[in-house]
Short mmCIF file of C-alpha atoms and ligand atoms in Angstrom, two decimals:
data_model
loop_
_atom_site.label_atom_id
_atom_site.label_comp_id
_atom_site.label_asym_id
_atom_site.label_seq_id
_atom_site.Cartn_x
_atom_site.Cartn_y
_atom_site.Cartn_z
CA MET U 503 47.31 83.13 -1.68
CA VAL U 504 45.03 83.18 -4.85
CA THR U 505 47.19 84.06 -7.66
CA ASN U 506 46.85 83.41 -11.41
CA GLU U 507 49.33 80.11 -10.43
CA PHE U 508 46.63 78.59 -7.75
CA TRP U 509 44.27 78.90 -10.86
CA LEU U 510 46.85 76.95 -13.44
CA ASP U 511 47.59 74.67 -10.64
CA ARG U 512 44.32 73.98 -10.10
CA TRP U 513 43.76 73.35 -14.26
CA GLU U 514 46.70 71.51 -13.92
CA THR U 515 45.85 68.91 -11.16
CA GLY U 516 41.87 68.33 -11.95
CA ARG U 517 40.85 70.23 -8.88
CA ILE U 518 38.42 72.19 -10.45
CA GLY U 519 35.42 71.10 -8.49
CA PHE U 520 33.49 74.19 -9.45
CA HIS U 521 32.64 73.08 -12.60
CA LYS U 522 29.58 71.98 -13.59
CA ASP U 523 28.59 69.59 -17.18
CA ASP U 524 25.01 70.86 -16.84
CA VAL U 525 23.74 74.38 -17.89
CA ASN U 526 23.43 76.43 -14.67
CA PRO U 527 19.84 76.35 -13.57
CA LYS U 528 19.96 80.27 -12.62
CA LEU U 529 20.91 81.03 -16.18
CA MET U 530 18.26 79.52 -17.99
CA THR U 531 15.93 81.12 -15.24
CA PHE U 532 17.19 84.65 -14.95
CA TRP U 533 18.44 85.52 -17.71
CA PRO U 534 17.00 88.37 -19.23
CA MET U 535 15.88 88.20 -22.95
CA LEU U 536 18.11 89.96 -25.17
CA PRO U 537 17.96 90.97 -28.41
CA LYS U 538 19.87 88.25 -30.85
CA GLY U 539 22.88 89.03 -31.52
CA SER U 540 23.70 90.69 -28.53
CA ARG U 541 27.35 90.53 -27.48
CA VAL U 542 27.52 88.85 -23.65
CA LEU U 543 30.85 88.53 -21.61
CA VAL U 544 31.40 85.61 -19.65
CA PRO U 545 34.56 86.51 -17.10
CA LEU U 546 36.63 84.03 -15.80
CA CYS U 547 34.32 81.85 -18.00
CA GLY U 548 36.26 78.05 -17.05
CA LYS U 549 35.40 75.38 -19.87
CA SER U 550 31.69 76.15 -18.55
CA ASN U 551 29.08 75.57 -21.12
CA ASP U 552 26.97 78.05 -19.80
CA LEU U 553 29.04 79.67 -22.30
CA ILE U 554 26.97 76.82 -25.21
CA TRP U 555 23.63 77.99 -24.00
CA LEU U 556 23.88 81.37 -24.64
CA ALA U 557 25.75 81.47 -27.95
CA GLU U 558 22.56 78.80 -28.35
CA GLN U 559 20.05 81.93 -27.72
CA GLY U 560 21.71 83.43 -30.01
CA TYR U 561 23.91 86.29 -28.41
CA GLN U 562 27.92 86.99 -29.62
CA VAL U 563 29.32 85.20 -26.66
CA THR U 564 32.95 86.01 -25.34
CA GLY U 565 34.77 84.23 -22.72
CA VAL U 566 37.83 85.16 -20.51
CA GLU U 567 40.06 82.60 -18.93
CA LEU U 568 43.31 82.64 -18.43
CA SER U 569 44.24 78.37 -18.07
CA SER U 570 45.34 76.83 -21.92
CA LEU U 571 44.07 73.86 -20.22
CA ALA U 572 40.56 74.93 -19.72
CA VAL U 573 39.98 76.25 -22.80
CA VAL U 574 41.87 73.13 -24.69
CA GLN U 575 39.22 71.01 -22.94
CA PHE U 576 36.15 73.56 -23.49
CA LEU U 577 36.94 73.17 -27.60
CA GLY U 578 38.13 69.30 -27.01
CA ASP U 579 34.66 68.25 -24.87
CA ASN U 580 32.34 70.11 -27.27
CA ASP U 581 34.10 69.05 -30.37
CA LEU U 582 34.79 72.47 -31.93
CA ASN U 583 36.22 73.97 -34.82
CA TYR U 584 37.72 77.50 -34.16
CA VAL U 585 40.19 79.84 -35.61
CA THR U 586 43.31 81.43 -33.39
CA HIS U 587 44.86 84.41 -33.66
CA HIS U 588 46.91 86.60 -30.76
CA HIS U 589 45.99 89.60 -29.70
CA GLY U 590 49.05 91.37 -27.52
CA GLU U 591 49.44 89.00 -24.63
CA LEU U 592 46.05 87.79 -25.33
CA LYS U 593 44.98 84.20 -27.50
CA ILE U 594 41.61 84.58 -29.16
CA HIS U 595 39.77 81.55 -30.42
CA THR U 596 37.12 82.33 -32.42
CA VAL U 597 34.76 79.27 -33.29
CA GLU U 598 33.40 78.72 -36.11
CA ASP U 599 30.02 77.08 -36.24
CA ILE U 600 28.36 79.31 -33.50
CA PRO U 601 28.48 83.11 -32.30
CA LEU U 602 31.76 82.46 -29.57
CA ARG U 603 35.21 83.48 -29.16
CA ILE U 604 37.36 82.29 -25.78
CA VAL U 605 39.97 84.82 -25.63
CA GLU U 606 42.71 82.53 -23.37
CA GLY U 607 45.16 85.08 -21.33
CA ASP U 608 44.49 86.98 -17.82
CA TYR U 609 41.56 89.12 -17.49
CA PHE U 610 42.96 92.71 -16.60
CA HIS U 611 44.58 92.19 -19.69
CA PHE U 612 41.48 92.33 -21.78
CA CYS U 613 40.42 95.89 -23.09
CA GLU U 614 37.49 95.13 -25.14
CA THR U 615 34.68 97.31 -24.49
CA ASP U 616 31.11 97.95 -25.65
CA PHE U 617 29.50 94.21 -24.49
CA ASP U 618 25.30 94.75 -24.16
CA ALA U 619 25.76 91.70 -20.95
CA CYS U 620 27.62 90.07 -18.60
CA TYR U 621 27.25 86.68 -17.02
CA ASP U 622 29.34 85.87 -13.90
CA ARG U 623 28.92 82.95 -12.23
CA ALA U 624 31.95 81.77 -10.44
CA ALA U 625 33.83 84.72 -10.70
CA MET U 626 33.53 87.35 -8.51
CA VAL U 627 33.49 84.71 -5.88
CA ALA U 628 36.73 83.12 -6.83
CA MET U 629 38.41 86.75 -6.74
CA PRO U 630 39.95 87.28 -3.27
CA ASP U 631 38.80 90.32 -1.68
CA THR U 632 42.17 92.06 -2.07
CA MET U 633 40.98 92.02 -5.95
CA ARG U 634 37.63 92.17 -6.22
CA ALA U 635 37.02 95.65 -6.87
CA ARG U 636 39.84 96.04 -9.18
CA TYR U 637 37.94 92.92 -10.90
CA VAL U 638 34.11 94.73 -10.91
CA THR U 639 35.82 97.87 -11.78
CA HIS U 640 37.53 96.28 -14.92
CA THR U 641 34.73 94.03 -15.47
CA LEU U 642 32.66 97.15 -15.78
CA ASP U 643 34.17 99.47 -17.84
CA ARG U 644 33.78 96.47 -20.61
CA LEU U 645 30.35 96.89 -20.94
CA SER U 646 28.28 99.77 -22.24
CA SER U 647 26.25 101.91 -19.81
CA ASN U 648 23.13 100.24 -20.23
CA ALA U 649 24.04 96.50 -20.42
CA SER U 650 22.38 93.93 -18.35
CA VAL U 651 24.17 91.69 -15.61
CA LEU U 652 24.02 88.16 -14.17
CA VAL U 653 26.11 87.64 -11.28
CA VAL U 654 25.88 84.42 -9.10
CA SER U 655 27.27 85.06 -5.06
CA VAL U 656 27.84 83.08 -2.44
CA TYR U 657 27.86 83.43 1.31
CA TYR U 658 28.86 81.32 3.80
CA ASP U 659 29.08 81.05 7.84
CA GLY U 660 31.70 79.03 9.38
CA ASP U 661 35.20 78.96 7.20
CA GLN U 662 36.22 82.14 5.08
CA GLN U 663 37.95 80.06 3.46
CA GLY U 664 37.89 79.91 -0.34
CA PRO U 665 37.48 80.74 -3.06
CA PRO U 666 35.01 80.49 -3.37
CA PHE U 667 35.08 83.79 -1.35
CA SER U 668 31.74 84.70 0.86
CA ILE U 669 30.30 88.25 -0.11
CA ASP U 670 27.65 89.74 2.05
CA ASP U 671 24.99 91.46 0.27
CA ALA U 672 26.35 94.95 1.36
CA THR U 673 29.56 94.47 -0.45
CA VAL U 674 28.20 93.23 -3.46
CA THR U 675 25.74 96.56 -3.79
CA GLN U 676 28.95 98.60 -3.05
CA LEU U 677 30.96 97.10 -5.62
CA TRP U 678 27.92 97.05 -8.49
CA GLY U 679 26.31 99.88 -7.51
CA PRO U 680 22.63 100.66 -6.83
CA SER U 681 21.09 99.37 -10.06
CA ILE U 682 22.11 95.78 -8.61
CA HIS U 683 19.07 94.06 -7.15
CA LYS U 684 18.68 90.65 -5.20
CA ILE U 685 16.03 88.75 -7.10
CA ALA U 686 16.42 85.04 -5.75
CA ALA U 687 18.74 83.24 -3.09
CA GLU U 688 18.82 79.24 -1.69
CA ASN U 689 20.03 78.32 1.28
CA LEU U 690 22.35 74.95 0.17
CA ALA U 691 23.11 74.26 3.35
CA LEU U 692 19.40 73.16 4.21
CA ILE U 693 19.22 71.00 0.80
CA HIS U 694 22.53 69.47 0.85
CA GLU U 695 24.49 67.63 3.56
CA ARG U 696 27.60 68.57 2.37
CA TYR U 697 27.46 71.88 3.24
CA ARG U 698 26.40 70.78 6.71
CA ASP U 699 29.17 68.74 6.85
CA ARG U 700 31.66 71.66 5.81
CA GLY U 701 29.86 73.49 9.38
CA HIS U 702 28.29 75.84 7.19
CA SER U 703 24.84 76.57 8.46
CA VAL U 704 24.27 79.27 5.74
CA TYR U 705 25.69 78.69 2.32
CA GLU U 706 23.63 81.21 0.46
CA GLU U 707 23.52 81.38 -3.49
CA SER U 708 22.17 84.35 -4.55
CA VAL U 709 21.09 85.93 -7.74
CA TRP U 710 22.07 89.33 -8.66
CA ARG U 711 20.29 91.24 -12.28
CA ILE U 712 21.48 94.73 -13.34
CA GLN U 713 18.47 95.25 -16.08
CA PRO U 714 18.07 98.76 -17.12
CA ASN U 715 15.45 99.36 -19.49
CA LEU U 716 15.82 97.93 -22.79
CA PHE U 717 13.41 100.24 -24.93
C1 SAM E 1213 35.81 79.49 -10.05
S1 SAM E 1213 36.02 79.49 -11.60
C2 SAM E 1213 34.49 79.74 -12.67
C3 SAM E 1213 34.81 79.09 -14.14
C4 SAM E 1213 33.44 78.89 -14.41
N1 SAM E 1213 32.70 80.55 -14.24
C5 SAM E 1213 32.29 77.87 -14.38
O1 SAM E 1213 31.35 78.63 -13.45
O2 SAM E 1213 32.84 76.97 -13.98
C6 SAM E 1213 37.20 80.45 -11.96
C7 SAM E 1213 37.97 80.32 -12.75
O3 SAM E 1213 38.46 81.48 -13.55
C8 SAM E 1213 39.71 81.40 -14.03
N2 SAM E 1213 41.17 82.81 -13.37
C9 SAM E 1213 41.05 82.99 -12.30
N3 SAM E 1213 41.82 83.84 -12.13
C10 SAM E 1213 41.48 84.70 -13.78
C11 SAM E 1213 42.22 85.56 -14.33
N4 SAM E 1213 43.15 86.52 -13.92
N5 SAM E 1213 41.98 85.95 -15.65
C12 SAM E 1213 41.51 84.93 -16.72
N6 SAM E 1213 40.86 84.09 -15.99
C13 SAM E 1213 41.54 83.78 -14.23
C14 SAM E 1213 40.21 80.40 -13.75
O4 SAM E 1213 41.63 79.30 -14.28
C15 SAM E 1213 38.70 79.61 -13.24
O5 SAM E 1213 38.60 78.22 -14.60
#
């Protein structure tokens, strides 16, 4: 069962194959141009360097992550100075040199609102189907009414054991609403043998965007 303890154990035992040291190329390709200072939410951020890239674009970035190990590794690996304060059950680490905060704790306890944008890579697909709708609703509730959203999802055949969990197109649209659109898709099973070795002939990674009119 994918519970909070499952994720804490993954970090404690170093089973974090989802982590990539490089900035996600799909983020760099498909992230919309937003005004500097826009507030960007990154749910279930792990220790992703995508956070650094977003902050370097001039946005005010907030990542939310359950595992204190992930947070400590992220701040340490990037040699970041920060101050920490407590807010209810959450710890908020504010980085001093770049516009970035890491909120440590359960995402479902994070209640700030009015974010201008959201970046979801390996977050929605980390949620089992029983929690997926709650995750998306909680995320949409954090965003302003004209927020931009970029989501990277996966859909695969064969063994359905996640995470990441396979989500078909209709479900993505049903969860995020009719304004979400698929803007790119790549069948990784045609490119990387390891997906075929695991029995997948389809392992499609898709990029979805909600892009309201900015002006
Ligand atoms: C598949 S990883 C993706 C991490 C990151 N987005 C990336 O691209 O590397 C999912 C992350 O969500 C975190 N997580 C899972 N459930 C959470 C929750 N309820 N609140 C906050 N973080 C959570 C896990 O600890 C894990 O680091």
